Amino acid sequence: MRFLPLCALAAMSLLLAACLPESEHPVSAADPEHGDPRLWGAWINEAEDGFTVAHVLATEGGTLHLVTIDHDVEGVGGVDEYDGHVSRLKVGDYLNVRVTGSETGYLVAKYRFDGKDKMIIALTETAALEQAVRDGKLAGSFTEEGGTPDLRITATSEQWQAFLAKPPADLYGEDIVFERVGPAYVSE
């Protein structure tokens, strides 16, 4: 599975290439009237072993098209493309990134801004989601694929929103920071 590559958008590309639990449903349905133009543009995340450039583009349908380009220190990289949309809730803003392949689903990440040129992504932690499913706080299932447990979130959008209103303290991992390198399409 690929959700922006490192198991952690560090990663926006690291975000999508990671082995993160997929959800059958987004946090909310796409709503073109409540998108987030602050995301539009080009972003960079720098790490010790390379960097990722993420291009966030608006679509005519009011959703997002994400293109990530990974570069490692040896010049090797990869290009990935995803479609998604935002969910703007009272408790925060979330990216719903559509993953396709053998199973189609969504990867969910919380995001926020520090000014207009720094975007901070927080990915959900697999262990916290697994515990929430085991405790019955979030609908989901486990399967074994080749000896590796696979967590799939089956919660509806309404169940996701209720869960995110009172999340466990360890739901999010380390912040992934992206700096704007391309144009900002909104003024503050």
Coordinates of C-alpha atoms in Angstrom, one line a residue:
M1 CA 0.0 0.0 0.0
R2 CA 1.2 3.5 -0.8
F3 CA 0.0 6.6 1.2
L4 CA 2.3 9.8 0.6
P5 CA 6.5 7.0 1.3
L6 CA 8.4 6.4 5.0
C7 CA 5.6 4.8 7.1
A8 CA 4.7 8.0 8.4
L9 CA 3.3 13.3 3.7
A10 CA 7.5 13.0 5.2
A11 CA 6.9 12.7 4.8
M12 CA 3.4 14.1 2.5
S13 CA 5.0 11.4 0.2
L14 CA 6.1 9.4 3.2
L15 CA 2.6 9.7 4.4
L16 CA 1.0 8.0 1.4
A17 CA 3.7 5.3 0.8
A18 CA 3.5 4.1 4.4
C19 CA 1.8 1.0 5.6
L20 CA -1.0 2.8 7.3
P21 CA -4.4 1.4 8.1
E22 CA -7.0 2.2 5.4
S23 CA -10.5 3.3 6.1
E24 CA -13.5 2.2 4.0
H25 CA -15.0 5.6 4.5
P26 CA -13.6 9.2 4.7
V27 CA -14.0 11.3 7.8
S28 CA -16.7 13.2 5.9
A29 CA -17.9 13.3 2.3
A30 CA -16.2 15.7 -0.1
D31 CA -17.8 19.1 0.1
P32 CA -16.5 21.6 -2.5
E33 CA -18.0 24.5 -0.6
H34 CA -15.8 23.7 2.4
G35 CA -12.4 23.0 0.8
D36 CA -9.1 24.5 2.1
P37 CA -7.3 26.6 -0.5
R38 CA -4.5 27.1 2.0
L39 CA -3.3 23.7 0.9
W40 CA -2.8 24.6 -2.7
G41 CA 0.7 25.0 -4.0
A42 CA 4.1 23.2 -3.7
W43 CA 5.5 22.0 -0.4
I44 CA 8.8 20.5 0.6
N45 CA 9.8 18.2 3.5
E46 CA 13.5 17.7 4.1
A47 CA 14.9 14.7 6.0
E48 CA 18.4 13.3 6.5
D49 CA 18.1 10.8 3.7
G50 CA 16.5 13.1 1.1
F51 CA 13.4 15.2 0.6
T52 CA 9.9 15.1 -0.7
V53 CA 8.1 17.7 -2.8
A54 CA 4.3 17.6 -2.7
H55 CA 2.2 19.5 -5.2
V56 CA -1.4 20.1 -4.0
L57 CA -3.7 21.0 -6.8
A58 CA -7.4 21.9 -6.8
T59 CA -9.7 20.0 -9.1
E60 CA -12.7 21.3 -11.0
G61 CA -14.8 19.2 -8.7
G62 CA -13.6 21.1 -5.6
T63 CA -11.4 18.2 -4.3
L64 CA -7.6 17.8 -4.3
H65 CA -5.1 16.1 -6.6
L66 CA -1.8 15.3 -4.8
V67 CA 1.5 14.6 -6.6
T68 CA 4.5 13.7 -4.5
I69 CA 8.1 13.4 -5.7
D70 CA 10.6 11.7 -3.5
H71 CA 14.3 12.3 -3.8
D72 CA 16.9 10.4 -1.9
V73 CA 20.6 11.3 -1.3
E74 CA 21.6 9.1 -4.3
G75 CA 19.2 10.9 -6.7
V76 CA 16.8 8.0 -6.8
G77 CA 13.1 8.8 -6.2
G78 CA 9.6 8.2 -7.2
V79 CA 6.5 9.9 -8.3
D80 CA 3.1 9.1 -6.8
E81 CA -0.4 10.6 -7.4
Y82 CA -3.5 10.6 -5.2
D83 CA -6.9 12.2 -5.1
G84 CA -8.4 13.4 -1.8
H85 CA -10.4 16.0 0.0
V86 CA -10.5 17.7 3.3
S87 CA -12.8 17.4 6.3
R88 CA -13.0 20.6 8.3
L89 CA -14.4 19.7 11.7
K90 CA -14.7 21.7 15.0
V91 CA -11.9 19.5 16.4
G92 CA -9.5 20.1 13.5
D93 CA -8.8 19.7 9.8
Y94 CA -8.2 16.3 8.2
L95 CA -7.0 15.0 4.9
N96 CA -8.8 12.0 3.3
V97 CA -6.5 10.5 0.7
R98 CA -8.0 8.0 -1.6
V99 CA -5.9 4.8 -2.0
T100 CA -6.5 2.4 -4.9
G101 CA -5.2 -1.0 -5.5
S102 CA -6.3 -4.4 -4.3
E103 CA -8.5 -2.7 -1.7
T104 CA -9.7 0.9 -2.2
G105 CA -9.9 3.1 0.9
Y106 CA -8.9 6.3 2.6
L107 CA -5.9 7.3 4.6
V108 CA -6.6 9.9 7.2
A109 CA -4.3 12.5 8.6
K110 CA -4.8 15.6 10.7
Y111 CA -3.2 18.9 9.5
R112 CA -2.7 22.4 10.7
F113 CA -0.8 25.5 9.7
D114 CA 1.9 27.6 11.4
G115 CA 1.4 30.8 9.5
K116 CA 0.7 30.4 5.8
D117 CA 3.9 28.8 4.7
K118 CA 4.3 25.9 7.1
M119 CA 2.0 22.9 7.0
I120 CA 2.1 20.3 9.8
I121 CA 0.8 16.8 9.2
A122 CA 0.1 14.3 12.0
L123 CA -0.5 10.7 10.9
T124 CA -2.7 8.4 12.9
E125 CA -0.7 5.7 14.8
T126 CA -1.5 2.2 13.8
A127 CA -1.2 0.9 17.4
A128 CA -3.7 3.5 18.7
L129 CA -6.2 2.7 15.9
E130 CA -5.8 -1.0 16.6
Q131 CA -6.5 -0.5 20.3
A132 CA -9.5 1.6 19.5
V133 CA -10.9 -1.2 17.3
R134 CA -10.1 -3.8 20.0
D135 CA -11.9 -1.7 22.6
G136 CA -14.9 -1.1 20.3
K137 CA -14.4 2.6 20.1
L138 CA -13.9 2.5 16.3
A139 CA -15.4 0.0 13.9
G140 CA -12.8 -2.1 12.1
S141 CA -11.4 -5.6 11.4
F142 CA -8.2 -7.5 11.4
T143 CA -7.0 -10.0 8.9
E144 CA -3.7 -11.9 8.4
E145 CA -2.0 -11.4 5.1
G146 CA 1.2 -13.5 4.7
G147 CA 1.7 -13.6 8.4
T148 CA 1.3 -9.9 8.8
P149 CA -1.7 -8.5 10.6
D150 CA -3.8 -6.0 8.5
L151 CA -6.0 -3.4 10.2
R152 CA -9.0 -2.1 8.1
I153 CA -11.2 0.6 9.6
T154 CA -14.9 0.1 8.7
A155 CA -16.3 3.1 10.6
T156 CA -18.8 5.3 8.8
S157 CA -18.0 9.0 8.5
E158 CA -20.3 9.7 11.4
Q159 CA -18.5 7.2 13.6
W160 CA -15.1 8.7 12.5
Q161 CA -16.3 12.1 13.6
A162 CA -17.5 10.9 17.0
F163 CA -14.2 9.1 17.5
L164 CA -12.1 12.2 16.5
A165 CA -14.1 14.4 18.9
K166 CA -12.6 12.4 21.8
P167 CA -9.5 10.7 20.4
P168 CA -7.0 8.8 22.6
A169 CA -3.9 10.8 23.6
D170 CA -1.6 8.6 21.5
L171 CA -3.7 8.7 18.3
Y172 CA -1.1 10.9 16.4
G173 CA 2.5 10.3 15.7
E174 CA 5.4 12.7 15.3
D175 CA 4.6 15.9 13.3
I176 CA 5.7 16.0 9.7
V177 CA 6.5 19.6 8.6
F178 CA 6.3 20.9 5.1
E179 CA 7.5 24.3 4.0
R180 CA 5.8 26.1 1.1
V181 CA 8.0 26.5 -1.9
G182 CA 5.3 27.3 -4.5
P183 CA 2.7 30.0 -4.7
A184 CA 0.1 30.6 -2.0
Y185 CA -3.3 31.0 -3.6
V186 CA -5.0 32.7 -0.7
S187 CA -4.0 35.9 1.1
E188 CA -4.2 36.3 4.9

